[in-house]
CSV table of N, CA, C and O in Angstrom, one decimal:
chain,number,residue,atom,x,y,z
A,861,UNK,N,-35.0,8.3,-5.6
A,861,UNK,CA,-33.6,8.2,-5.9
A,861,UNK,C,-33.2,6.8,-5.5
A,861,UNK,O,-33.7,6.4,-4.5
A,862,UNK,N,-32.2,5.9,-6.2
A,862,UNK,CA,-32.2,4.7,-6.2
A,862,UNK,C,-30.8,5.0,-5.6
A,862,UNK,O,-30.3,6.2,-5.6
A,863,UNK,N,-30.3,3.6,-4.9
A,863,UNK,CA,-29.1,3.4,-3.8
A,863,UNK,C,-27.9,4.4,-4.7
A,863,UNK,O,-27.3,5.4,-4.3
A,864,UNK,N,-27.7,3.7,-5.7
A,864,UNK,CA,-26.5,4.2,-6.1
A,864,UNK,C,-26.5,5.9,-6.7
A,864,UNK,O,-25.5,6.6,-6.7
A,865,UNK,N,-27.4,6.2,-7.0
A,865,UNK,CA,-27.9,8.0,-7.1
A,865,UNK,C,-27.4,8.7,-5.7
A,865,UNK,O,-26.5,9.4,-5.6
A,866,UNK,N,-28.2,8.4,-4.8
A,866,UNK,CA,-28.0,8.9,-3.6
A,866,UNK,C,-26.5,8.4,-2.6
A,866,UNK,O,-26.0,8.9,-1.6
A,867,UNK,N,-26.0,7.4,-3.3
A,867,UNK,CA,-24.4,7.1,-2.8
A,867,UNK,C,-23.5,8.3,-3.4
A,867,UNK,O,-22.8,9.1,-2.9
A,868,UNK,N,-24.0,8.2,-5.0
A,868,UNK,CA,-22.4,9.1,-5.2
A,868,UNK,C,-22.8,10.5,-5.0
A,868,UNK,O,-22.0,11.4,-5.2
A,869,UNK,N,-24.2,10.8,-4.7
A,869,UNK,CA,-24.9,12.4,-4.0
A,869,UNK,C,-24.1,12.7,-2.9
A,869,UNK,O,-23.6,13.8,-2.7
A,870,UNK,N,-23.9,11.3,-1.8
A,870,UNK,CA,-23.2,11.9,-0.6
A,870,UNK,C,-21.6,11.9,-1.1
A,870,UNK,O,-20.8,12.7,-0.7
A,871,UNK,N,-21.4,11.1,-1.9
A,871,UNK,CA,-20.3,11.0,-1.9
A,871,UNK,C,-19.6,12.6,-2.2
A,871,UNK,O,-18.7,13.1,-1.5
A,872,UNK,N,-20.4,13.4,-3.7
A,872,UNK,CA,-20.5,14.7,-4.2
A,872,UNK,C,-20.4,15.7,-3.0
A,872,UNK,O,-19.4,16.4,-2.8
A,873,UNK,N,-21.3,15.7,-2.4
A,873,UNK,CA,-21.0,16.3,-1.4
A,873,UNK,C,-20.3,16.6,-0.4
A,873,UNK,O,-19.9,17.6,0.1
A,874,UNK,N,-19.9,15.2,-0.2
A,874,UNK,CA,-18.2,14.8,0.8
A,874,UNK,C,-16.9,15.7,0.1
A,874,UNK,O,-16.1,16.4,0.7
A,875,UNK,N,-17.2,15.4,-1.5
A,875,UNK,CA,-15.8,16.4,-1.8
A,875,UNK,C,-16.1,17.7,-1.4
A,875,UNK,O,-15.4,18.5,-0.8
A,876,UNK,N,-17.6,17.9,-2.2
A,876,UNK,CA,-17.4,19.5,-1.8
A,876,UNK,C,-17.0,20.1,-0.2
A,876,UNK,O,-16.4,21.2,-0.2
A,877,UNK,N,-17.2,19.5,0.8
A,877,UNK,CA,-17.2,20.0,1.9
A,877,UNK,C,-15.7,20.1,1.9
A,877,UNK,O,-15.0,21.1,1.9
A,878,UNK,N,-15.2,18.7,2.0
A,878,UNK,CA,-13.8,18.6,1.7
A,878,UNK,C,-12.9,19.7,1.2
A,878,UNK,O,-11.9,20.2,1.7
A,879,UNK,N,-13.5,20.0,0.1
A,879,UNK,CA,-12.7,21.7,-1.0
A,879,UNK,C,-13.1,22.7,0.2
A,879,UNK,O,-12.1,23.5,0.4
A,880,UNK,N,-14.1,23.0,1.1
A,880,UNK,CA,-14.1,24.1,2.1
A,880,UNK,C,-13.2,23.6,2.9
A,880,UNK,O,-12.0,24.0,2.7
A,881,UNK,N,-13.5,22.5,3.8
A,881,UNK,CA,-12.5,22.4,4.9
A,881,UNK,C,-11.2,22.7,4.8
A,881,UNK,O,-10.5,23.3,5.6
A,882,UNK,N,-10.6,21.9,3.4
A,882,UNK,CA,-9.2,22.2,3.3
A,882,UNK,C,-8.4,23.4,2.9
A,882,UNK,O,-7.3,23.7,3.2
A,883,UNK,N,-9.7,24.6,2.1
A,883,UNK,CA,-8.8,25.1,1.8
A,883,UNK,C,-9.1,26.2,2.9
A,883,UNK,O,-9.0,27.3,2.5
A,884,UNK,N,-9.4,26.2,4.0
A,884,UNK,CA,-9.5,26.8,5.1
A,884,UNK,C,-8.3,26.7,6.0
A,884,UNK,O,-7.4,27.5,6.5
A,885,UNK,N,-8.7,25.4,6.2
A,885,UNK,CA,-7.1,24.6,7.0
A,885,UNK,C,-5.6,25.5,5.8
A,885,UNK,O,-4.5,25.6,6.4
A,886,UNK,N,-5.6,25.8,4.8
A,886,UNK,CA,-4.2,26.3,4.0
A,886,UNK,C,-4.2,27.6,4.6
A,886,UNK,O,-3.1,28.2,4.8
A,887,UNK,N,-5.4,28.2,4.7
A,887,UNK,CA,-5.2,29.3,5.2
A,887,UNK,C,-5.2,30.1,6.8
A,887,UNK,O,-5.2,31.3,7.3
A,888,UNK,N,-5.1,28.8,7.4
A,888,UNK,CA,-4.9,28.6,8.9
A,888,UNK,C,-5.8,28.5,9.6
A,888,UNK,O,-5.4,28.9,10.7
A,889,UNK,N,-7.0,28.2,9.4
A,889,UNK,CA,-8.4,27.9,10.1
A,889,UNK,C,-8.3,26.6,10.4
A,889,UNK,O,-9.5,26.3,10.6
A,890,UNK,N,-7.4,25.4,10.7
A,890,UNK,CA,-8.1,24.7,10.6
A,890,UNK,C,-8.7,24.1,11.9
A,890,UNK,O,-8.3,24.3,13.1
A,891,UNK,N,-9.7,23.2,11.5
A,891,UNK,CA,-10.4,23.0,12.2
A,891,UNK,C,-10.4,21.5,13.3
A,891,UNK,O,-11.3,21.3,14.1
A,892,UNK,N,-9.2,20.8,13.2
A,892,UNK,CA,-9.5,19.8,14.0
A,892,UNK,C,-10.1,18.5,13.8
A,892,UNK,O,-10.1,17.6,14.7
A,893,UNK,N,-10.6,18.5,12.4
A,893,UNK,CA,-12.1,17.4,12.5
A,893,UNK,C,-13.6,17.7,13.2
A,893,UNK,O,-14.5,16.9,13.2
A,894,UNK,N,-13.4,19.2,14.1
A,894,UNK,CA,-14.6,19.3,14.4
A,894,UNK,C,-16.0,19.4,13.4
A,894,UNK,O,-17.2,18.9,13.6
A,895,UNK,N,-15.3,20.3,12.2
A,895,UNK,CA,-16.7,20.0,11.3
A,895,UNK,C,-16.5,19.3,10.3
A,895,UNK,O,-17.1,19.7,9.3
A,896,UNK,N,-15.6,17.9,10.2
A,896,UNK,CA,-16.4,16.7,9.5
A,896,UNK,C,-17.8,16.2,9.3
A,896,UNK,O,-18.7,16.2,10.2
A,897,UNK,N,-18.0,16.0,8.3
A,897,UNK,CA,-19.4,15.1,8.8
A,897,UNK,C,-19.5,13.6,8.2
A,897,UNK,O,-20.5,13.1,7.7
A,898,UNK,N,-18.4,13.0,8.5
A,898,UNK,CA,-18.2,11.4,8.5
A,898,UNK,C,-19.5,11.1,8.0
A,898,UNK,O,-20.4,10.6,8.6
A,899,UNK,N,-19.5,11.6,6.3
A,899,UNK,CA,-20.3,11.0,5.5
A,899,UNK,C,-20.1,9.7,4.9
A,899,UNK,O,-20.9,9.1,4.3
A,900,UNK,N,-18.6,9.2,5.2
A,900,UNK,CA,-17.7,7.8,4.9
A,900,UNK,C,-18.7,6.7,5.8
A,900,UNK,O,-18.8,5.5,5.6
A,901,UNK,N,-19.3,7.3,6.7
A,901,UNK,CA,-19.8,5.7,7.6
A,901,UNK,C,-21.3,5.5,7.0
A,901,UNK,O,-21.9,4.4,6.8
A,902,UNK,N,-21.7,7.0,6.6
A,902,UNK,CA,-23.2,6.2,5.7
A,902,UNK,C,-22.9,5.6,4.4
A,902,UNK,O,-23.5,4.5,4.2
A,903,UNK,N,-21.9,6.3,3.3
A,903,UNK,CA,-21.7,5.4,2.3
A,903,UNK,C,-21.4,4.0,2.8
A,903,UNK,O,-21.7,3.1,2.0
A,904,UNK,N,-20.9,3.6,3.8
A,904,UNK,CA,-20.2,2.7,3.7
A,904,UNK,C,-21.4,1.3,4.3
A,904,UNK,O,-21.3,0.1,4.3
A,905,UNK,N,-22.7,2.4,5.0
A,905,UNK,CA,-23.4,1.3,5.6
A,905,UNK,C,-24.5,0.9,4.2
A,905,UNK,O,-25.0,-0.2,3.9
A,906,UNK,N,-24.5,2.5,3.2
A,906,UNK,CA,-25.4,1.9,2.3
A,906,UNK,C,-25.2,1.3,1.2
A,906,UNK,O,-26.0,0.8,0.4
A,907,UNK,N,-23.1,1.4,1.3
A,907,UNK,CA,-22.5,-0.1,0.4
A,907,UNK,C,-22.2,-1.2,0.8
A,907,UNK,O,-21.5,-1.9,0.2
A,908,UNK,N,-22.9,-1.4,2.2
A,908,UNK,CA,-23.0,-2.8,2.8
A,908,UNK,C,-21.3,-3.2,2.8
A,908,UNK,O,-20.9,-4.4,2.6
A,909,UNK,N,-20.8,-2.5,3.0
A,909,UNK,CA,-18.5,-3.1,3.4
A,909,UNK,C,-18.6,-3.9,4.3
A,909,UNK,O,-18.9,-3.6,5.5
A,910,UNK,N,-18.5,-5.0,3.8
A,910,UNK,CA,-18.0,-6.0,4.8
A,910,UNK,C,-16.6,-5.7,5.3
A,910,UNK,O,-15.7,-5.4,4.6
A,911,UNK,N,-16.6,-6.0,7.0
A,911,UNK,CA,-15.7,-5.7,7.7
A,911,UNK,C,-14.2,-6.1,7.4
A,911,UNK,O,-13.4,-5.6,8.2
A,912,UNK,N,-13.7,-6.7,6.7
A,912,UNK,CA,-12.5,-7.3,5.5
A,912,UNK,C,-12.3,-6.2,4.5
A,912,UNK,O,-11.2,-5.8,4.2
A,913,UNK,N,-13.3,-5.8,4.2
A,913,UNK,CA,-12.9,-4.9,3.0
A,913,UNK,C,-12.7,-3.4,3.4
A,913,UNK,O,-12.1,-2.7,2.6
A,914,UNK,N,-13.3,-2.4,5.1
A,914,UNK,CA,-13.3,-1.6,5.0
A,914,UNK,C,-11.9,-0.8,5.1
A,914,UNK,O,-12.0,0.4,4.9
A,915,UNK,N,-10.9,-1.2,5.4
A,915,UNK,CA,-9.8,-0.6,5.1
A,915,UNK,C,-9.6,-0.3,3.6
A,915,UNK,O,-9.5,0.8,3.3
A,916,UNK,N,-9.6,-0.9,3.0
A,916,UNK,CA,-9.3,-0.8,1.4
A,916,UNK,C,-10.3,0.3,0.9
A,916,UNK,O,-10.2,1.0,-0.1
A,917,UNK,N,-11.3,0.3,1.7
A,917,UNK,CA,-12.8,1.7,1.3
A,917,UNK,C,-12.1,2.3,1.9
A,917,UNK,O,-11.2,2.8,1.2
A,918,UNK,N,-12.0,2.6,3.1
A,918,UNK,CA,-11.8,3.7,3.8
A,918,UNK,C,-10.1,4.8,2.7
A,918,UNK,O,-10.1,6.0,2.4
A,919,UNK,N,-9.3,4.1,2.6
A,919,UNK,CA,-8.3,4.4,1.9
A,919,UNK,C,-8.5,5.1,0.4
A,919,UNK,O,-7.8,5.9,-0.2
A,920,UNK,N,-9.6,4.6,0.1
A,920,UNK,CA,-10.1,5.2,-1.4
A,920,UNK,C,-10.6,6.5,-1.6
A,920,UNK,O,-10.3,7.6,-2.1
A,921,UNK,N,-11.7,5.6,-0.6
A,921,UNK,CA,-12.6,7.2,0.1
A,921,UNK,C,-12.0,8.5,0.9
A,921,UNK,O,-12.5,9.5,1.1
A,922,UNK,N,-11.0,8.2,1.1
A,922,UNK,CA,-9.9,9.4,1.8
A,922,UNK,C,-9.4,9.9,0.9
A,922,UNK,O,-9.6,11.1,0.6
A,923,UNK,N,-8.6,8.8,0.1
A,923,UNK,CA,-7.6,9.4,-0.9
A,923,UNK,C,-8.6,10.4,-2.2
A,923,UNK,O,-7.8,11.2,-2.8
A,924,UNK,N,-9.7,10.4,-2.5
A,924,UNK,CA,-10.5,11.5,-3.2
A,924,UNK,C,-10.9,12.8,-2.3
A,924,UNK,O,-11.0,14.0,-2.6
A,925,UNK,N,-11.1,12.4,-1.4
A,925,UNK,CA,-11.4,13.8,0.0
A,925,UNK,C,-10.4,14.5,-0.1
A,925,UNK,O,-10.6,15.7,-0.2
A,926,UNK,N,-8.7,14.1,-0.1
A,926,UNK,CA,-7.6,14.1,0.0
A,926,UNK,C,-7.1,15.1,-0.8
A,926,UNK,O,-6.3,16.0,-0.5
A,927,UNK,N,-8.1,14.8,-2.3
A,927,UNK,CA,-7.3,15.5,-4.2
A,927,UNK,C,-8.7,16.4,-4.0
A,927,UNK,O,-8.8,17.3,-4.8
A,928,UNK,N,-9.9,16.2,-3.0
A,928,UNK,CA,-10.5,17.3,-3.7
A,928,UNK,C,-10.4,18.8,-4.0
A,928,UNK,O,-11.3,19.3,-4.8
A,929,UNK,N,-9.6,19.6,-3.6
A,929,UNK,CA,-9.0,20.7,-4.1
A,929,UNK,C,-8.4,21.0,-5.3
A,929,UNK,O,-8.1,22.1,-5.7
A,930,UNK,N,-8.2,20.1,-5.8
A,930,UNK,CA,-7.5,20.1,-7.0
A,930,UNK,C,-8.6,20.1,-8.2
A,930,UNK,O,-8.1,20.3,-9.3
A,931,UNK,N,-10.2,19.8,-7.9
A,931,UNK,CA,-11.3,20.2,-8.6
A,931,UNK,C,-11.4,21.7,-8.8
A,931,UNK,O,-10.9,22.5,-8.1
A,932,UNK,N,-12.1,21.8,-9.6
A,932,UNK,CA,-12.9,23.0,-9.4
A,932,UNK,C,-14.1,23.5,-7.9
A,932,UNK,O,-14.9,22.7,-7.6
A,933,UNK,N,-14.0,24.7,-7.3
A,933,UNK,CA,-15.0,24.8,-6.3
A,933,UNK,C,-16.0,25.6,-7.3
A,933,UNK,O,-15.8,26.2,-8.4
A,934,UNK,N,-17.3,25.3,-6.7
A,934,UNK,CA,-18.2,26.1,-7.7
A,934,UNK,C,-19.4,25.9,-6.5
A,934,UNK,O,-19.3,25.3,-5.5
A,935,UNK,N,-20.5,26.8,-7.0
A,935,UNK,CA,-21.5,27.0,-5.8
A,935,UNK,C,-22.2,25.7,-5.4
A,935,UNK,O,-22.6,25.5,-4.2
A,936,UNK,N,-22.5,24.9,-6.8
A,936,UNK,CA,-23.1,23.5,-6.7
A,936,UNK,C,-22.3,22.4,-6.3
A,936,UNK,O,-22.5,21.5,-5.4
A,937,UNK,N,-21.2,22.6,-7.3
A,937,UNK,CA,-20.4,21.3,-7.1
A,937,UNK,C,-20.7,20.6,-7.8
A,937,UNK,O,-20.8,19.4,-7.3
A,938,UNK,N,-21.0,20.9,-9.6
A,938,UNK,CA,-22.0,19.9,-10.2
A,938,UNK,C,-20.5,19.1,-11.1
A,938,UNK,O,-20.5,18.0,-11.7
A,939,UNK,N,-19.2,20.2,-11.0
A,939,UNK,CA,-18.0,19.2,-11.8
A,939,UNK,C,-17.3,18.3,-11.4
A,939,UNK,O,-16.5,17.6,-12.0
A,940,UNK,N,-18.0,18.2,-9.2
A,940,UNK,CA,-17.5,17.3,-9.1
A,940,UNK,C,-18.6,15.8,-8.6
A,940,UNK,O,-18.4,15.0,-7.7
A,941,UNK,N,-19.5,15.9,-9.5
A,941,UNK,CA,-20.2,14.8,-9.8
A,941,UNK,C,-19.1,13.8,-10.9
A,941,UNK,O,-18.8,12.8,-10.2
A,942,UNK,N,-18.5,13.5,-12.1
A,942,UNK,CA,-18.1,12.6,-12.5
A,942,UNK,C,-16.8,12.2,-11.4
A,942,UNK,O,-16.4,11.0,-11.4
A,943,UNK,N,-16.4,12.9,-10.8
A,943,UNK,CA,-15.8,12.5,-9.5
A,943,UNK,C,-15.9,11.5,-8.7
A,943,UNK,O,-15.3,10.4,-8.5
A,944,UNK,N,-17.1,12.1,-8.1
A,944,UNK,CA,-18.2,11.2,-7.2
A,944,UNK,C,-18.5,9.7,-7.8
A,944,UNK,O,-18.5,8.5,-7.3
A,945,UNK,N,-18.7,10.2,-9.3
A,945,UNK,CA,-18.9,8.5,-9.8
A,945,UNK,C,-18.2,7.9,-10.0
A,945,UNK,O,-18.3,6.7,-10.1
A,946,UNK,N,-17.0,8.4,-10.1
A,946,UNK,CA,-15.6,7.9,-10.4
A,946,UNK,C,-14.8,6.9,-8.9
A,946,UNK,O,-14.0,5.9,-8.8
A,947,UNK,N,-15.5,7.8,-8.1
A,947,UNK,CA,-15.0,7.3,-6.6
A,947,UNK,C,-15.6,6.3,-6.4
A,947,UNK,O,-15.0,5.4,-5.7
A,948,UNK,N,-17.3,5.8,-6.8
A,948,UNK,CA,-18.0,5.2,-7.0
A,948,UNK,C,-17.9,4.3,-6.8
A,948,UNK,O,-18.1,3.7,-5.8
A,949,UNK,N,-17.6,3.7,-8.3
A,949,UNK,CA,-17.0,2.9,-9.1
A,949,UNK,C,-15.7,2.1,-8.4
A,949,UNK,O,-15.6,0.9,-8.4
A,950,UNK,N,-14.8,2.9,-7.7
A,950,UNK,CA,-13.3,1.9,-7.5
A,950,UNK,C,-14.0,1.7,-5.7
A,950,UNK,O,-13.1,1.2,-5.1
A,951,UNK,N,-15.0,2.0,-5.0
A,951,UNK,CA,-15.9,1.6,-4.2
A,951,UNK,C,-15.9,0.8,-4.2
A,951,UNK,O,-15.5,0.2,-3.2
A,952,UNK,N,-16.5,0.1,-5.6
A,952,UNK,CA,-17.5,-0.9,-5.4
A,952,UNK,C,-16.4,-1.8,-5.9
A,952,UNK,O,-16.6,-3.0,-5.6
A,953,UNK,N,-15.4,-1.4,-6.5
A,953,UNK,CA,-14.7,-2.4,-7.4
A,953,UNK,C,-13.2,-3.3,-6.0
A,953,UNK,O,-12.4,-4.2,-6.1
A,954,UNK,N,-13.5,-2.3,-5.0
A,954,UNK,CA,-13.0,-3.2,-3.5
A,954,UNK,C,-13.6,-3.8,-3.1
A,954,UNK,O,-13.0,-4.6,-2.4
A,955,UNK,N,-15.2,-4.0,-3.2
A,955,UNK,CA,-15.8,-4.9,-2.5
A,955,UNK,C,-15.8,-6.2,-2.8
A,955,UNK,O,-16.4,-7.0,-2.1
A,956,UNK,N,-15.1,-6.7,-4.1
A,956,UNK,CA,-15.2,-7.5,-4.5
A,956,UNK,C,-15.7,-8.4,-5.5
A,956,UNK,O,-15.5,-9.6,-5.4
């Protein structure tokens, strides 16, 4: 799997966890941040963010964690792959 396959894989994943966490937290579970899994610091080491740019990632990368409820939940999470690339994309398009 080449860099950018396995970026927007975690990224894919990040939402889905996201769609649990939050809609847990609506229903009063929530959790704290204890089960994050600050998958934002490996995207971010394996998009090489230079330290100037990572506010502007970090902000991106929230703000899709943010809307992911608003996808579809499904067992895979395979609808929110153009997502993931979509997040991708305005990623890479902060770095410069």
């Amino acid at each position: 799997m080449c860099h950018k396959s396995l970026i927007i894989t975690l990224i894919q994943q990040d939402l889905k966890h996201s769609q649990l966490t939050q809609t847990l937290c609506n229903v009063g579970l929530d959790h704290g941040g204890l089960y994050d899994l600050d998958l934002i610091s490996l995207v971010a080491k394996l998009m090489q963010v230079p330290p100037q740019n990572l506010e502007a990632f970090v902000a991106i990368y929230c703000g899709y964690l943010d809307r992911a409820p608003q996808w579809p939940t499904t067992y895979n999470g395979k609808e929110l792959l153009p997502v993931a690339e979509e997040c991708y994309v305005k990623l890479k398009g902060c770095l410069g």
